[in-house]
PDB file of C-alpha atoms in Angstrom:
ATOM      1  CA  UNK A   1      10.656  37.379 -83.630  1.00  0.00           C
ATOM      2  CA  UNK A   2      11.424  40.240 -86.164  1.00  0.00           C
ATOM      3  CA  UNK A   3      11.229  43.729 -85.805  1.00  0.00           C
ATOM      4  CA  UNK A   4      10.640  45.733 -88.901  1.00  0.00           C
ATOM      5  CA  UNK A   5      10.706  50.005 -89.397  1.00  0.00           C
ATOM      6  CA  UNK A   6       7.439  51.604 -90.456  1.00  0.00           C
ATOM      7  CA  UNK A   7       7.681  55.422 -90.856  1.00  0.00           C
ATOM      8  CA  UNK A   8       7.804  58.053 -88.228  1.00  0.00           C
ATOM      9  CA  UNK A   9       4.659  59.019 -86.314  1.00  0.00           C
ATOM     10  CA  UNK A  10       4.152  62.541 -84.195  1.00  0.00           C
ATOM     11  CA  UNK A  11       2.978  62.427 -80.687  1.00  0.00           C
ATOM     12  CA  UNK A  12       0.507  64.761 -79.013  1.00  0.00           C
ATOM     13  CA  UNK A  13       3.756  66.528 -77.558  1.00  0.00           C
ATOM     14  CA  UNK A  14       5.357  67.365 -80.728  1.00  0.00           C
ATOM     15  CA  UNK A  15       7.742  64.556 -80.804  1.00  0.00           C
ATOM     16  CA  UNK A  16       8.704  61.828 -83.482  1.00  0.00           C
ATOM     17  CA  UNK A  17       9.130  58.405 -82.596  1.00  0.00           C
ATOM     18  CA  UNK A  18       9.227  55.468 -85.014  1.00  0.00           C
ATOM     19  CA  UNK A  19       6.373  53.186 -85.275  1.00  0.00           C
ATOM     20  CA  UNK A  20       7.080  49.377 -84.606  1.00  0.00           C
ATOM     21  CA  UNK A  21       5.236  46.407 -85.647  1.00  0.00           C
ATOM     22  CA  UNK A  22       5.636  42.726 -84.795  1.00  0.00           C
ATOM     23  CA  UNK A  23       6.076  39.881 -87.243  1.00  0.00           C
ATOM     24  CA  UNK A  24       3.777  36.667 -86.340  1.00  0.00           C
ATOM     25  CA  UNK A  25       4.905  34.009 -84.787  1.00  0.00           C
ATOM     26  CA  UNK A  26       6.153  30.668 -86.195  1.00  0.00           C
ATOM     27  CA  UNK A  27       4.424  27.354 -85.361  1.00  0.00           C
ATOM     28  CA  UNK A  28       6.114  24.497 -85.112  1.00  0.00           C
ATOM     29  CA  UNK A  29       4.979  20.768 -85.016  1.00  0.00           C
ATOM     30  CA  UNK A  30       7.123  18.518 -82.931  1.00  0.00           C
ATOM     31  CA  UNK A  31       6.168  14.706 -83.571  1.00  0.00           C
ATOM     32  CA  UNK A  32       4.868  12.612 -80.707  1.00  0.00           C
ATOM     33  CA  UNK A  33       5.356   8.523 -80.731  1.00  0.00           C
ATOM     34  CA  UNK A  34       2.538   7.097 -77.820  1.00  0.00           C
ATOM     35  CA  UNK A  35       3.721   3.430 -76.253  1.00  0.00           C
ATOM     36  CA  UNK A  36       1.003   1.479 -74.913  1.00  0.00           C
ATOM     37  CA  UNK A  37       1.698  -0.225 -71.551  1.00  0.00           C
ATOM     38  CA  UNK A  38       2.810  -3.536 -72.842  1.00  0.00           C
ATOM     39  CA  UNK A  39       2.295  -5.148 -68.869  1.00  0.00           C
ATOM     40  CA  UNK A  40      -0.949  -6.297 -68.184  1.00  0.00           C
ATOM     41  CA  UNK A  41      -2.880  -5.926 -64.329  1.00  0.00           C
ATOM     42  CA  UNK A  42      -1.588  -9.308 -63.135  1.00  0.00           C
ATOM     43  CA  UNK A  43       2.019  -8.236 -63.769  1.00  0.00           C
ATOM     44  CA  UNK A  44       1.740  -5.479 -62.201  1.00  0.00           C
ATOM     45  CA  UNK A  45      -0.014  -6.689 -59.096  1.00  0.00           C
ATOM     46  CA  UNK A  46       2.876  -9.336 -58.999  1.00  0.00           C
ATOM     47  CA  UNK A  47       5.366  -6.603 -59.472  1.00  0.00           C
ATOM     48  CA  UNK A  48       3.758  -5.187 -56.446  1.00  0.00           C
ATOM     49  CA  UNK A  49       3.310  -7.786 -53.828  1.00  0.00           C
ATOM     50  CA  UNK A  50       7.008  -8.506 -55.127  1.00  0.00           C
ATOM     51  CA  UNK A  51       8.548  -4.751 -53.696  1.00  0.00           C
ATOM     52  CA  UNK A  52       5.798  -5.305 -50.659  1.00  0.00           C
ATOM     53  CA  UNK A  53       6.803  -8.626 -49.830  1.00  0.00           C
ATOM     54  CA  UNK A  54      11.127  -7.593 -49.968  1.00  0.00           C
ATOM     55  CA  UNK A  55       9.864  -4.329 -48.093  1.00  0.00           C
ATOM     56  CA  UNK A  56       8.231  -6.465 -45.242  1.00  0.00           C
ATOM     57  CA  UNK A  57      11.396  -9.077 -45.236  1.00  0.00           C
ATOM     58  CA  UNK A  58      13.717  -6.416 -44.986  1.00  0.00           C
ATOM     59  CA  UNK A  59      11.572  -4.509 -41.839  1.00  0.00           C
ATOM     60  CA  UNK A  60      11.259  -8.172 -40.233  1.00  0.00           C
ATOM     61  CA  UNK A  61      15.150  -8.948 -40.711  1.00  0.00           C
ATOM     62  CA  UNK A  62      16.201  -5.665 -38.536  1.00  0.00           C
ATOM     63  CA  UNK A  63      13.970  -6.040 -35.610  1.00  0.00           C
ATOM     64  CA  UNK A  64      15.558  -9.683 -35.158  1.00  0.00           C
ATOM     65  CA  UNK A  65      18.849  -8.745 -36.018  1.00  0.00           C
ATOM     66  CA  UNK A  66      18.229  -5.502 -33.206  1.00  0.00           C
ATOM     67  CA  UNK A  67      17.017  -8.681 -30.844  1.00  0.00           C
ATOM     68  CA  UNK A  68      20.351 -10.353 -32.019  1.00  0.00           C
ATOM     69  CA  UNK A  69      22.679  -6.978 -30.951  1.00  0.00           C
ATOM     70  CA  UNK A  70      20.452  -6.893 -27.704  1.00  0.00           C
ATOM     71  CA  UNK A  71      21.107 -10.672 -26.705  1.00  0.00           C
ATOM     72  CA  UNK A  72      24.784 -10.234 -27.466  1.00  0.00           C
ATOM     73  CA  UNK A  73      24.862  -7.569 -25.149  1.00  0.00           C
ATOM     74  CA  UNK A  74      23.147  -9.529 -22.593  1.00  0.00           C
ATOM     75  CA  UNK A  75      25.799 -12.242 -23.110  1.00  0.00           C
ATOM     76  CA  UNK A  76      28.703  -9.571 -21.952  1.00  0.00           C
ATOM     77  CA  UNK A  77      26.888  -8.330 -19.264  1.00  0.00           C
ATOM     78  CA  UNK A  78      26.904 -12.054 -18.076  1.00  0.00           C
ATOM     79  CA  UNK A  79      29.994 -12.547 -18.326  1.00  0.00           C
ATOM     80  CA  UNK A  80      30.928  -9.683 -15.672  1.00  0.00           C
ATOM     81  CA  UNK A  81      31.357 -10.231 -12.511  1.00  0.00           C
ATOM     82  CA  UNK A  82      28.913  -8.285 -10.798  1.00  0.00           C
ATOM     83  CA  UNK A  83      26.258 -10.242 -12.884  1.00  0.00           C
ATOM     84  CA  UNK A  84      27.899 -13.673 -11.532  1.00  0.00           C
ATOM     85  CA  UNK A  85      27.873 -12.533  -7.775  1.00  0.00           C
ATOM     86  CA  UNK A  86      24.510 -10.307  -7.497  1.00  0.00           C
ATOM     87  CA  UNK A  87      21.171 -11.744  -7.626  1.00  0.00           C
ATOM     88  CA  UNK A  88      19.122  -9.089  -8.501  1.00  0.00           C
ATOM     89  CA  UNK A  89      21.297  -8.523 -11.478  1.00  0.00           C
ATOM     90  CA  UNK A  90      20.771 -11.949 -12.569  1.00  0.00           C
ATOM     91  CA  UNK A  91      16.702 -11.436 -11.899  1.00  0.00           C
ATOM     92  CA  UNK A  92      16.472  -8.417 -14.067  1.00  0.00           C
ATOM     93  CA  UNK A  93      18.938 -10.065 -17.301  1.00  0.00           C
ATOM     94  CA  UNK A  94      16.443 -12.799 -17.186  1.00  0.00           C
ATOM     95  CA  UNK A  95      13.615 -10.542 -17.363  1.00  0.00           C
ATOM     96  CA  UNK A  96      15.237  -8.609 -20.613  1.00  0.00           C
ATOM     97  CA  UNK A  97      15.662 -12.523 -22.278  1.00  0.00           C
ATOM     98  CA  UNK A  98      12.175 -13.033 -21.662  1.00  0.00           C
ATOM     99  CA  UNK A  99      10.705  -9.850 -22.621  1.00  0.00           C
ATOM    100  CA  UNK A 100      13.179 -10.572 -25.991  1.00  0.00           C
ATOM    101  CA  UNK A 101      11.780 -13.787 -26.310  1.00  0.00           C
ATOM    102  CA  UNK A 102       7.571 -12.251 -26.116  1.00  0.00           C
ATOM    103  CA  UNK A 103       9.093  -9.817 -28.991  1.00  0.00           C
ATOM    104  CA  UNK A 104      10.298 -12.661 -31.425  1.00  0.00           C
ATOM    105  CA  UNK A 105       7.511 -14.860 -30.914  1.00  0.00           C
ATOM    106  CA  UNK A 106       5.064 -11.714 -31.866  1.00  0.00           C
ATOM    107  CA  UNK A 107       7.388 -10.948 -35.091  1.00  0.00           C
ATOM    108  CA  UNK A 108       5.401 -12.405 -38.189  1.00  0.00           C
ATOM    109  CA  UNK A 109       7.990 -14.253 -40.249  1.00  0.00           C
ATOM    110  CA  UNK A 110       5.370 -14.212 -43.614  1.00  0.00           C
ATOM    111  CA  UNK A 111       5.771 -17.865 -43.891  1.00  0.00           C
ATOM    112  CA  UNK A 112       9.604 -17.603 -45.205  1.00  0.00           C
ATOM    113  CA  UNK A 113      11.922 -20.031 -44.289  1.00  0.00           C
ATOM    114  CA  UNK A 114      14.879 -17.903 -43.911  1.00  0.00           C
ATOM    115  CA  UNK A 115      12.955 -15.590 -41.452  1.00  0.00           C
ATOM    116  CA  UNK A 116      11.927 -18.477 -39.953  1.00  0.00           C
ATOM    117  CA  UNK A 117      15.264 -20.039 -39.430  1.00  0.00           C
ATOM    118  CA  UNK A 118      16.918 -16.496 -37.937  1.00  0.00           C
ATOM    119  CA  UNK A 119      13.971 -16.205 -35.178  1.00  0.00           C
ATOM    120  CA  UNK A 120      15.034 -20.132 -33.997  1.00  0.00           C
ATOM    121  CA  UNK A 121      18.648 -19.192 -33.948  1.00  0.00           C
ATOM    122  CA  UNK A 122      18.090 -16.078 -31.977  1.00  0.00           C
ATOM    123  CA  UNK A 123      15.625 -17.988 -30.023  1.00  0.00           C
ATOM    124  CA  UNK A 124      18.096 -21.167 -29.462  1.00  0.00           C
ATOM    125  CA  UNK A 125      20.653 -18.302 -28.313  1.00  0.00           C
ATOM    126  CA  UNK A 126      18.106 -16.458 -25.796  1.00  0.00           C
ATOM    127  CA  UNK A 127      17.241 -19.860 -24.395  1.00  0.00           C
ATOM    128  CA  UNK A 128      21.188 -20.787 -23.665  1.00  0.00           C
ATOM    129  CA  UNK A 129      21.498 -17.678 -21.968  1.00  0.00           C
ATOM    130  CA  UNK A 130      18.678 -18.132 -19.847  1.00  0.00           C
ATOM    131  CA  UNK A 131      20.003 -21.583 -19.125  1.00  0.00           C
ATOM    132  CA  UNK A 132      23.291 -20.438 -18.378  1.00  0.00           C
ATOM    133  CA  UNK A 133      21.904 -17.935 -15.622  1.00  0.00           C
ATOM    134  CA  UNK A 134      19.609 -20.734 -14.319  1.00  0.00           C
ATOM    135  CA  UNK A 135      22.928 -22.877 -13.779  1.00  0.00           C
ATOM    136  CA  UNK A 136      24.845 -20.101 -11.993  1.00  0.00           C
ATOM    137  CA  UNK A 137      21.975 -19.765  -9.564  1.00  0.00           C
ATOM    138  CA  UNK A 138      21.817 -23.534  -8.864  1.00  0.00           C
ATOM    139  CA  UNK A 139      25.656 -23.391  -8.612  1.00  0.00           C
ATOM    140  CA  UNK A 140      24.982 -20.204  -5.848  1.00  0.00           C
ATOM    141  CA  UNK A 141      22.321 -22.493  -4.252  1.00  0.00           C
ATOM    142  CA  UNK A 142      24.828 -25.311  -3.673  1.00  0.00           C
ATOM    143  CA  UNK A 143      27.487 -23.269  -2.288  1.00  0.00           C
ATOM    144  CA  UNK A 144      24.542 -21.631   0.105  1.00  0.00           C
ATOM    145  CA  UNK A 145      23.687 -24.683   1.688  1.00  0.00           C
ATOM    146  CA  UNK A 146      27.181 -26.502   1.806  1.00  0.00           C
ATOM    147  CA  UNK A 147      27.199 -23.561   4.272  1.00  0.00           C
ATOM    148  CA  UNK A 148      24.650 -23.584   5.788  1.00  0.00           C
ATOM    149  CA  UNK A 149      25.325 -27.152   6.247  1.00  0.00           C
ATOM    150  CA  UNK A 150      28.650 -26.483   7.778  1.00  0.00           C
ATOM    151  CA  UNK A 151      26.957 -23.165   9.775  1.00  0.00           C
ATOM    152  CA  UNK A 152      24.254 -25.827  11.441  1.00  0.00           C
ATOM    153  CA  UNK A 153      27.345 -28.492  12.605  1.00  0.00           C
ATOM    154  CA  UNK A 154      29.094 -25.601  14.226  1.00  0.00           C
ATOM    155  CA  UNK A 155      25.971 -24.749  15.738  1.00  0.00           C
ATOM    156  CA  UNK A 156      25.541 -28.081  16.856  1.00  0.00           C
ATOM    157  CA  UNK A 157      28.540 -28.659  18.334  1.00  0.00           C
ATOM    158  CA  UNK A 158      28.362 -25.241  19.852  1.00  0.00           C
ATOM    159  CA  UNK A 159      24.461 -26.132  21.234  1.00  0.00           C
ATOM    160  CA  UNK A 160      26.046 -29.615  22.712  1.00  0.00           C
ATOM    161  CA  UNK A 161      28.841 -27.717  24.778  1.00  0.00           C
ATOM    162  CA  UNK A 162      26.211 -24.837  25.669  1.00  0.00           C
ATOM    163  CA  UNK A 163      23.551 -27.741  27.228  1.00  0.00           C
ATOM    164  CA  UNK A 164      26.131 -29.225  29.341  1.00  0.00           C
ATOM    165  CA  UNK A 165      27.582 -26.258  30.506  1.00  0.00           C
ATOM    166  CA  UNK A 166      24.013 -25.107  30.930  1.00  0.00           C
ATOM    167  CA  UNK A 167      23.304 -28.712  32.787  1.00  0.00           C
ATOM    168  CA  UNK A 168      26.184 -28.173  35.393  1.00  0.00           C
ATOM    169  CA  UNK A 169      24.944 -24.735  36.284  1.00  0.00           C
ATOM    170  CA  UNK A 170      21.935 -25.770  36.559  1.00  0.00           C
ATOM    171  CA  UNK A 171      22.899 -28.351  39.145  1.00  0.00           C
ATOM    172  CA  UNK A 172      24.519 -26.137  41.099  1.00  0.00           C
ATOM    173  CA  UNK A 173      22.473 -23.578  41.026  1.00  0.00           C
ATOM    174  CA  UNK A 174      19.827 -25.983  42.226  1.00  0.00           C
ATOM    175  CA  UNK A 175      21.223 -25.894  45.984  1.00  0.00           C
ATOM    176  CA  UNK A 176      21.324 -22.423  45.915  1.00  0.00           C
ATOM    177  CA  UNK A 177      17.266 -21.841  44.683  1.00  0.00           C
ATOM    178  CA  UNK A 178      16.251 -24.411  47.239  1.00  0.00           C
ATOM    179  CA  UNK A 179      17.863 -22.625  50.035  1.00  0.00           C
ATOM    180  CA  UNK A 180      16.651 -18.924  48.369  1.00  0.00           C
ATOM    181  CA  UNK A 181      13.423 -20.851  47.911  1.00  0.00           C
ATOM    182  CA  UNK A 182      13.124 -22.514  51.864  1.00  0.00           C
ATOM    183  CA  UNK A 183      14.339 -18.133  52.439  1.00  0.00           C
ATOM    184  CA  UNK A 184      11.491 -16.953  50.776  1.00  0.00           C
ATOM    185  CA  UNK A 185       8.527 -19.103  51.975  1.00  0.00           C
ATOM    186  CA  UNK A 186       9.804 -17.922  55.312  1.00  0.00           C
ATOM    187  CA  UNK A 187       9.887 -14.534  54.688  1.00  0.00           C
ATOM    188  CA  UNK A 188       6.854 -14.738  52.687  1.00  0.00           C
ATOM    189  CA  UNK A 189       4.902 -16.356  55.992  1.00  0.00           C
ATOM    190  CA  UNK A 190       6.251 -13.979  58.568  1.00  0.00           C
ATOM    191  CA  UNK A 191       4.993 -11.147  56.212  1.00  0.00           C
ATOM    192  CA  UNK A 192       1.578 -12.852  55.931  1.00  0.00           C
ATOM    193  CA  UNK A 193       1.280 -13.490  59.470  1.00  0.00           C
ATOM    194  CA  UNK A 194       2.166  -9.671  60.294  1.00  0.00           C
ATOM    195  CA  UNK A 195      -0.493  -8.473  57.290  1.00  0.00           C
ATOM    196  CA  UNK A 196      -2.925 -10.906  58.875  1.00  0.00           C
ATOM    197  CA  UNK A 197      -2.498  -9.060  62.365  1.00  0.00           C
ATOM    198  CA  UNK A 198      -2.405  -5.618  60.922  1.00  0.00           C
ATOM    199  CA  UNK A 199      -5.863  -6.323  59.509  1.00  0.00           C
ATOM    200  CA  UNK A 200      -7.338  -7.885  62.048  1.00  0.00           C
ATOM    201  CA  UNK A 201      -6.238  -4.754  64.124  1.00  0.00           C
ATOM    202  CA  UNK A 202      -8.184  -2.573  61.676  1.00  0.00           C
ATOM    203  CA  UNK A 203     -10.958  -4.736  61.573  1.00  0.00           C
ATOM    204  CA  UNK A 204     -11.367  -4.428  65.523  1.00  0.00           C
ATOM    205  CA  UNK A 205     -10.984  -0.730  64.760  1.00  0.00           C
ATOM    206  CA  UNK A 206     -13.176  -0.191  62.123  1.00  0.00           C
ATOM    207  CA  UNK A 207     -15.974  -2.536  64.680  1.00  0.00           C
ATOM    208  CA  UNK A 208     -15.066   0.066  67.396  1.00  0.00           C
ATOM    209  CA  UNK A 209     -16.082   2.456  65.461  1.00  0.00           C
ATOM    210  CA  UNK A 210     -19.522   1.223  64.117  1.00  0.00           C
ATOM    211  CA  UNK A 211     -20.647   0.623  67.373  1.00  0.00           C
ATOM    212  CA  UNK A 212     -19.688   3.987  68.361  1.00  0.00           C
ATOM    213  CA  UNK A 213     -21.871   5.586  65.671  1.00  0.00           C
ATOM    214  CA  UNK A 214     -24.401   2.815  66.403  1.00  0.00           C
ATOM    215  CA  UNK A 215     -24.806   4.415  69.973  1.00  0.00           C
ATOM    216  CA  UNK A 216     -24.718   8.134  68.648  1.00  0.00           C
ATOM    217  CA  UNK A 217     -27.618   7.100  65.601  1.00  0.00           C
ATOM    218  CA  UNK A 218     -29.706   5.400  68.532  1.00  0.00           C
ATOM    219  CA  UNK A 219     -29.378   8.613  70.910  1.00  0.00           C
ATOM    220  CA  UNK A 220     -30.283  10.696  67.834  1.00  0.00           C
ATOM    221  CA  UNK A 221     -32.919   8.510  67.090  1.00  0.00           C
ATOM    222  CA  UNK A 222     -34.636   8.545  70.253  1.00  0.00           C
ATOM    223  CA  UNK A 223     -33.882  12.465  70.717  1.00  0.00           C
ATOM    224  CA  UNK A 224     -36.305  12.578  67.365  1.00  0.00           C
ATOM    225  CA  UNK A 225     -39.195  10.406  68.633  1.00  0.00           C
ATOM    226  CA  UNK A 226     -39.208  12.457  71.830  1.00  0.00           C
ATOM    227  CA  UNK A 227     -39.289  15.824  70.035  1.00  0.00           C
ATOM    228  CA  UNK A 228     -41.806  13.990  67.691  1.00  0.00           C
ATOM    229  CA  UNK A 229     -44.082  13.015  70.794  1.00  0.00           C
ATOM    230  CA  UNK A 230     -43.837  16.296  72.214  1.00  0.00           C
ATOM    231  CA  UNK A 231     -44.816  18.332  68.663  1.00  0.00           C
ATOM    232  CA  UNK A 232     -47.748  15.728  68.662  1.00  0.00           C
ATOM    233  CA  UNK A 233     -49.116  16.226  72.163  1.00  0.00           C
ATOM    234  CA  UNK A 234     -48.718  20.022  71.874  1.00  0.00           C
ATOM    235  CA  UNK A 235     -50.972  19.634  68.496  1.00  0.00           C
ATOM    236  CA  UNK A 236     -53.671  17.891  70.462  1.00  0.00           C
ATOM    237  CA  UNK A 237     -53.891  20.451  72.710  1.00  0.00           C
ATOM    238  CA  UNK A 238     -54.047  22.962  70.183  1.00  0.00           C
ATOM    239  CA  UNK A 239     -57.147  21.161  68.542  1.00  0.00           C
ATOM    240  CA  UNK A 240     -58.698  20.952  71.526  1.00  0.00           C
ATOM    241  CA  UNK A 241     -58.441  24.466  72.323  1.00  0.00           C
ATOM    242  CA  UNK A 242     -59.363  25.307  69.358  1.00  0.00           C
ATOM    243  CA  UNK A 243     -62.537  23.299  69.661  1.00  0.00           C
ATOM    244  CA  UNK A 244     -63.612  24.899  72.823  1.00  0.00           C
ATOM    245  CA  UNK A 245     -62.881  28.175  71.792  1.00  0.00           C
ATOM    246  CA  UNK A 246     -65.494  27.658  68.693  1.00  0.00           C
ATOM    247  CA  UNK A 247     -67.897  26.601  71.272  1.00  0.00           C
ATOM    248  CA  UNK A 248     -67.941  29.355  73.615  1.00  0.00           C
ATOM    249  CA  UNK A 249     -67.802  31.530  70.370  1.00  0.00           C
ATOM    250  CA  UNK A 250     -71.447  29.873  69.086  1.00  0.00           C
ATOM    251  CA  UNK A 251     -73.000  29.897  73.171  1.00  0.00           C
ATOM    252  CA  UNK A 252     -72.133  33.943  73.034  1.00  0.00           C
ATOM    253  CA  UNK A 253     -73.621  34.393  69.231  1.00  0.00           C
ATOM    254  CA  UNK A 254     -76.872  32.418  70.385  1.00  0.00           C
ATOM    255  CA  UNK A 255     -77.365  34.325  73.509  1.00  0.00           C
ATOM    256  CA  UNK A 256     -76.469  37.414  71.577  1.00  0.00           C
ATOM    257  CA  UNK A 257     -79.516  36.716  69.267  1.00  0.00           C
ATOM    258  CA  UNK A 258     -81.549  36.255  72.145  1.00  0.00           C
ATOM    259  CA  UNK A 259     -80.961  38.893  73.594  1.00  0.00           C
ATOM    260  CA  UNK A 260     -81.752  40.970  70.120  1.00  0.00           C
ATOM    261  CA  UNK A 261     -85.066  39.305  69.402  1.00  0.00           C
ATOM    262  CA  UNK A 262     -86.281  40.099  73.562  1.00  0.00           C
TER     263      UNK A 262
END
């Protein structure tokens, strides 16, 4: 852009200032090549499912190469000690291999043989491990009864010296309960024949004293009927007073009027 002097121009306030003016601006054309798209919509749709396809291998191969990392630390841990002598370490390493084993049969291998082949391998290897834990129980189960084998002779042998030791006490012990025995059926009589006394004792007490209040209720009883008797005669004489008295008190009204009318 170019600036060119015009001639001086004077402001409202008294001042000169130059006048400016701008030249016009240049255009210029800058040539422009267009290339058509020289691949066509099955190419490209190939090109896709192409990038998809490596994107979806590449997502599958981690997760079974993670599964691989996992089962290879499994494999240490069974080679520890603790793993070899607990059981409930053993139950919960075989629970990992077989939740591993759920996650690699849900992986979708996309029909590719090289997938394919890494899921069996890490499959194969899940499988040995789980075998090998399955052995090391049986191998624990064995050693548990060989013991319990040899626990149940000793016992055996120790029951066997027990019941004849237990046999010779018990034959002379015998004696002994059939004298304590004879002891206490004597005892037991004598004591029977004394309670049998005692309550026939009460029982001749307990008669003494019914007949007793038999003899008391029959005085009181016949006290009653006497009182009765007498409360009944002395009403019949009341009625009969009464009676007469109403007769000689109609005999005086009548000759009363009699007396009136004459």
């Amino acid at each position: 852009m170019q600036m060119k002097n015009t001639a001086f121009k004077r402001t409202p306030w008294g001042m000169v200032e130059p006048s400016f003016y701008r030249a016009p601006s240049k255009v210029v054309s800058i040539p422009v090549h267009f290339v058509g798209s020289e691949r066509s919509r099955e190419a490209s749709a190939t090109e896709i499912q192409r990038v998809l396809r490596g994107f979806l291998v590449r997502k599958t191969l981690k997760k079974i190469e993670a599964m691989r990392v996992e089962l290879a630390r499994i494999e240490s841990e069974i080679r520890v000690e603790e793993v070899k002598r607990e059981a409930k370490e053993r139950v919960r390493v075989i629970e990992t291999i077989m939740n591993l084993l759920l996650k690699l049969d849900s992986v979708r291998v996309l029909h590719y043989s090289g997938l394919r082949e890494c899921r069996k391998s890490v499959i194969r290897k899940a499988i040995a491990l789980q075998e090998m834990l399955d052995q090391m129980e049986e191998k624990e189960d064995e050693c548990a009864m060989e013991e319990v084998e040899e626990v149940e002779e000793g016992n055996c042998l120790v029951k066997e010296e027990e019941e004849e030791d237990l046999r010779n006490e018990e034959e002379d012990n015998e004696g002994l309960r059939n004298e304590e025995v004879q002891e206490k059926e004597s005892v037991e009589k004598s004591l029977l024949m004394e309670k049998m006394v005692e309550d026939n004792q009460k029982m001749i007490e307990m008669m003494a004293q019914l007949f007793q209040r038999n003899e008391v209720h029959t005085a009181l009883i016949t006290s009653l009927t006497q009182r009765v008797e007498q409360l009944e005669r002395a009403l019949a004489c009341e009625r009969l007073r009464r009676k007469k008295k109403r007769k000689t008190d109609r005999k005086i009204k009548q000759t009363h009027l009699r007396n009136c009318f004459i």
